[in-house]
GROMACS .gro file of N, CA and C in nm:
model
  219
    1MET      N    1  12.421   6.904  16.885
    1MET     CA    2  12.552   6.854  16.922
    1MET      C    3  12.604   6.764  16.810
    2ARG      N    4  12.732   6.781  16.776
    2ARG     CA    5  12.795   6.696  16.675
    2ARG      C    6  12.852   6.573  16.742
    3GLU      N    7  12.844   6.463  16.671
    3GLU     CA    8  12.900   6.338  16.722
    3GLU      C    9  13.020   6.299  16.637
    4VAL      N   10  13.119   6.244  16.702
    4VAL     CA   11  13.241   6.201  16.635
    4VAL      C   12  13.278   6.063  16.687
    5VAL      N   13  13.322   5.977  16.597
    5VAL     CA   14  13.375   5.847  16.636
    5VAL      C   15  13.519   5.844  16.588
    6LEU      N   16  13.610   5.817  16.680
    6LEU     CA   17  13.752   5.809  16.647
    6LEU      C   18  13.795   5.664  16.656
    7VAL      N   19  13.853   5.615  16.548
    7VAL     CA   20  13.906   5.478  16.546
    7VAL      C   21  14.058   5.491  16.547
    8SER      N   22  14.120   5.436  16.649
    8SER     CA   23  14.264   5.450  16.666
    8SER      C   24  14.326   5.315  16.698
    9GLY      N   25  14.454   5.301  16.666
    9GLY     CA   26  14.524   5.178  16.697
    9GLY      C   27  14.657   5.172  16.625
   10PRO      N   28  14.734   5.070  16.653
   10PRO     CA   29  14.866   5.056  16.590
   10PRO      C   30  14.855   5.021  16.442
   11PRO      N   31  14.963   5.040  16.367
   11PRO     CA   32  14.961   5.004  16.225
   11PRO      C   33  14.922   4.857  16.205
   12GLY      N   34  14.837   4.835  16.106
   12GLY     CA   35  14.798   4.698  16.071
   12GLY      C   36  14.692   4.637  16.161
   13ALA      N   37  14.632   4.717  16.249
   13ALA     CA   38  14.534   4.664  16.343
   13ALA      C   39  14.394   4.650  16.283
   14GLY      N   40  14.373   4.707  16.164
   14GLY     CA   41  14.242   4.697  16.100
   14GLY      C   42  14.155   4.819  16.121
   15LYS      N   43  14.215   4.934  16.150
   15LYS     CA   44  14.138   5.057  16.174
   15LYS      C   45  14.051   5.093  16.054
   16SER      N   46  14.111   5.093  15.935
   16SER     CA   47  14.036   5.130  15.815
   16SER      C   48  13.927   5.027  15.786
   17ALA      N   49  13.959   4.899  15.806
   17ALA     CA   50  13.860   4.794  15.782
   17ALA      C   51  13.739   4.810  15.873
   18LEU      N   52  13.759   4.862  15.991
   18LEU     CA   53  13.649   4.888  16.085
   18LEU      C   54  13.581   5.021  16.055
   19ALA      N   55  13.661   5.126  16.029
   19ALA     CA   56  13.606   5.260  16.016
   19ALA      C   57  13.514   5.276  15.894
   20VAL      N   58  13.548   5.215  15.782
   20VAL     CA   59  13.467   5.232  15.661
   20VAL      C   60  13.324   5.181  15.680
   21PRO      N   61  13.303   5.056  15.720
   21PRO     CA   62  13.165   5.011  15.738
   21PRO      C   63  13.096   5.078  15.858
   22LEU      N   64  13.172   5.115  15.961
   22LEU     CA   65  13.113   5.183  16.076
   22LEU      C   66  13.058   5.319  16.036
   23ALA      N   67  13.137   5.396  15.961
   23ALA     CA   68  13.090   5.527  15.914
   23ALA      C   69  12.966   5.512  15.827
   24ALA      N   70  12.966   5.413  15.739
   24ALA     CA   71  12.849   5.391  15.653
   24ALA      C   72  12.726   5.354  15.735
   25ALA      N   73  12.745   5.265  15.832
   25ALA     CA   74  12.631   5.221  15.914
   25ALA      C   75  12.573   5.335  15.998
   26LEU      N   76  12.660   5.425  16.044
   26LEU     CA   77  12.614   5.537  16.127
   26LEU      C   78  12.573   5.658  16.046
   27GLY      N   79  12.603   5.656  15.915
   27GLY     CA   80  12.572   5.771  15.830
   27GLY      C   81  12.665   5.888  15.856
   28PHE      N   82  12.787   5.860  15.901
   28PHE     CA   83  12.885   5.963  15.932
   28PHE      C   84  12.980   5.979  15.814
   29PRO      N   85  13.031   6.100  15.792
   29PRO     CA   86  13.139   6.114  15.694
   29PRO      C   87  13.264   6.047  15.748
   30LEU      N   88  13.350   6.002  15.660
   30LEU     CA   89  13.474   5.936  15.702
   30LEU      C   90  13.592   6.024  15.661
   31LEU      N   91  13.669   6.066  15.759
   31LEU     CA   92  13.794   6.138  15.735
   31LEU      C   93  13.905   6.041  15.770
   32SER      N   94  13.982   6.003  15.670
   32SER     CA   95  14.082   5.899  15.689
   32SER      C   96  14.222   5.952  15.658
   33LYS      N   97  14.314   5.929  15.749
   33LYS     CA   98  14.453   5.966  15.724
   33LYS      C   99  14.505   5.895  15.600
   34ASP      N  100  14.461   5.773  15.576
   34ASP     CA  101  14.507   5.698  15.459
   34ASP      C  102  14.477   5.772  15.330
   35VAL      N  103  14.356   5.827  15.319
   35VAL     CA  104  14.316   5.898  15.197
   35VAL      C  105  14.400   6.024  15.180
   36ILE      N  106  14.421   6.097  15.289
   36ILE     CA  107  14.501   6.220  15.284
   36ILE      C  108  14.645   6.185  15.248
   37LYS      N  109  14.699   6.082  15.312
   37LYS     CA  110  14.837   6.042  15.287
   37LYS      C  111  14.856   5.997  15.142
   38GLU      N  112  14.761   5.923  15.086
   38GLU     CA  113  14.771   5.878  14.948
   38GLU      C  114  14.771   5.996  14.852
   39ALA      N  115  14.688   6.097  14.878
   39ALA     CA  116  14.685   6.215  14.792
   39ALA      C  117  14.818   6.291  14.799
   40LEU      N  118  14.873   6.304  14.920
   40LEU     CA  119  15.004   6.370  14.935
   40LEU      C  120  15.112   6.289  14.863
   41TRP      N  121  15.109   6.158  14.878
   41TRP     CA  122  15.208   6.070  14.816
   41TRP      C  123  15.206   6.088  14.664
   42ASP      N  124  15.085   6.088  14.607
   42ASP     CA  125  15.072   6.104  14.462
   42ASP      C  126  15.124   6.240  14.417
   43ALA      N  127  15.095   6.344  14.494
   43ALA     CA  128  15.134   6.479  14.456
   43ALA      C  129  15.284   6.503  14.472
   44MET      N  130  15.346   6.438  14.570
   44MET     CA  131  15.486   6.467  14.600
   44MET      C  132  15.584   6.368  14.539
   45ALA      N  133  15.535   6.256  14.490
   45ALA     CA  134  15.619   6.154  14.425
   45ALA      C  135  15.745   6.121  14.505
   46PRO      N  136  15.730   6.067  14.625
   46PRO     CA  137  15.847   6.034  14.707
   46PRO      C  138  15.920   5.911  14.652
   47PRO      N  139  16.040   5.886  14.703
   47PRO     CA  140  16.113   5.767  14.659
   47PRO      C  141  16.040   5.639  14.698
   48ALA      N  142  16.034   5.545  14.606
   48ALA     CA  143  15.965   5.418  14.633
   48ALA      C  144  16.037   5.339  14.740
   49GLY      N  145  15.961   5.273  14.826
   49GLY     CA  146  16.017   5.183  14.925
   49GLY      C  147  16.095   5.251  15.037
   50ASP      N  148  16.061   5.376  15.069
   50ASP     CA  149  16.132   5.449  15.175
   50ASP      C  150  16.040   5.462  15.297
   51PRO      N  151  16.048   5.369  15.394
   51PRO     CA  152  15.957   5.371  15.508
   51PRO      C  153  15.971   5.497  15.594
   52ALA      N  154  16.091   5.554  15.605
   52ALA     CA  155  16.108   5.676  15.685
   52ALA      C  156  16.032   5.791  15.621
   53TRP      N  157  16.039   5.801  15.489
   53TRP     CA  158  15.966   5.906  15.418
   53TRP      C  159  15.816   5.885  15.437
   54SER      N  160  15.772   5.762  15.430
   54SER     CA  161  15.630   5.730  15.449
   54SER      C  162  15.583   5.772  15.588
   55ARG      N  163  15.664   5.749  15.691
   55ARG     CA  164  15.626   5.790  15.827
   55ARG      C  165  15.618   5.941  15.839
   56ARG      N  166  15.714   6.011  15.778
   56ARG     CA  167  15.711   6.158  15.781
   56ARG      C  168  15.588   6.210  15.709
   57LEU      N  169  15.555   6.149  15.597
   57LEU     CA  170  15.437   6.191  15.522
   57LEU      C  171  15.310   6.164  15.601
   58GLY      N  172  15.305   6.052  15.672
   58GLY     CA  173  15.190   6.023  15.757
   58GLY      C  174  15.174   6.126  15.866
   59GLY      N  175  15.283   6.172  15.925
   59GLY     CA  176  15.277   6.278  16.024
   59GLY      C  177  15.228   6.407  15.964
   60ALA      N  178  15.273   6.439  15.844
   60ALA     CA  179  15.230   6.562  15.777
   60ALA      C  180  15.081   6.557  15.744
   61ALA      N  181  15.029   6.438  15.714
   61ALA     CA  182  14.887   6.424  15.682
   61ALA      C  183  14.799   6.457  15.801
   62MET      N  184  14.855   6.449  15.921
   62MET     CA  185  14.775   6.473  16.041
   62MET      C  186  14.767   6.620  16.078
   63GLY      N  187  14.847   6.706  16.020
   63GLY     CA  188  14.832   6.848  16.042
   63GLY      C  189  14.948   6.913  16.114
   64PRO      N  190  14.931   7.043  16.145
   64PRO     CA  191  15.042   7.123  16.197
   64PRO      C  192  15.095   7.078  16.332
   65ASP      N  193  15.018   7.008  16.412
   65ASP     CA  194  15.069   6.963  16.542
   65ASP      C  195  15.186   6.868  16.525
   66ASP      N  196  15.191   6.798  16.412
   66ASP     CA  197  15.298   6.704  16.386
   66ASP      C  198  15.408   6.765  16.300
   67ALA      N  199  15.395   6.894  16.267
   67ALA     CA  200  15.486   6.956  16.170
   67ALA      C  201  15.631   6.948  16.215
   68SER      N  202  15.657   6.958  16.344
   68SER     CA  203  15.796   6.956  16.388
   68SER      C  204  15.862   6.820  16.360
   69GLU      N  205  15.784   6.713  16.352
   69GLU     CA  206  15.838   6.581  16.327
   69GLU      C  207  15.818   6.538  16.182
   70ALA      N  208  15.751   6.621  16.103
   70ALA     CA  209  15.711   6.578  15.970
   70ALA      C  210  15.779   6.659  15.860
   71LYS      N  211  15.901   6.704  15.882
   71LYS     CA  212  15.972   6.780  15.779
   71LYS      C  213  16.003   6.686  15.663
   72LEU      N  214  15.955   6.722  15.546
   72LEU     CA  215  15.962   6.632  15.432
   72LEU      C  216  16.083   6.657  15.343
   73GLY      N  217  16.164   6.756  15.372
   73GLY     CA  218  16.276   6.788  15.284
   73GLY      C  219  16.393   6.697  15.297
   0.00000   0.00000   0.00000
């Protein structure tokens, strides 16, 4: 059986600060939306300081279920 730990919460709650050491302590791989979003941001070069674009990109980082709300054009 595979085990998964999901760390969820509102923006700025410290999810990443908790998830990184937790994954290391448990020996689990860490899949982070932040890492995916940063790679997309670097590849797509969006306008600086555009919070709406950042939210859309965050939705796109989560996959096709969010595609209807994550149109980046």
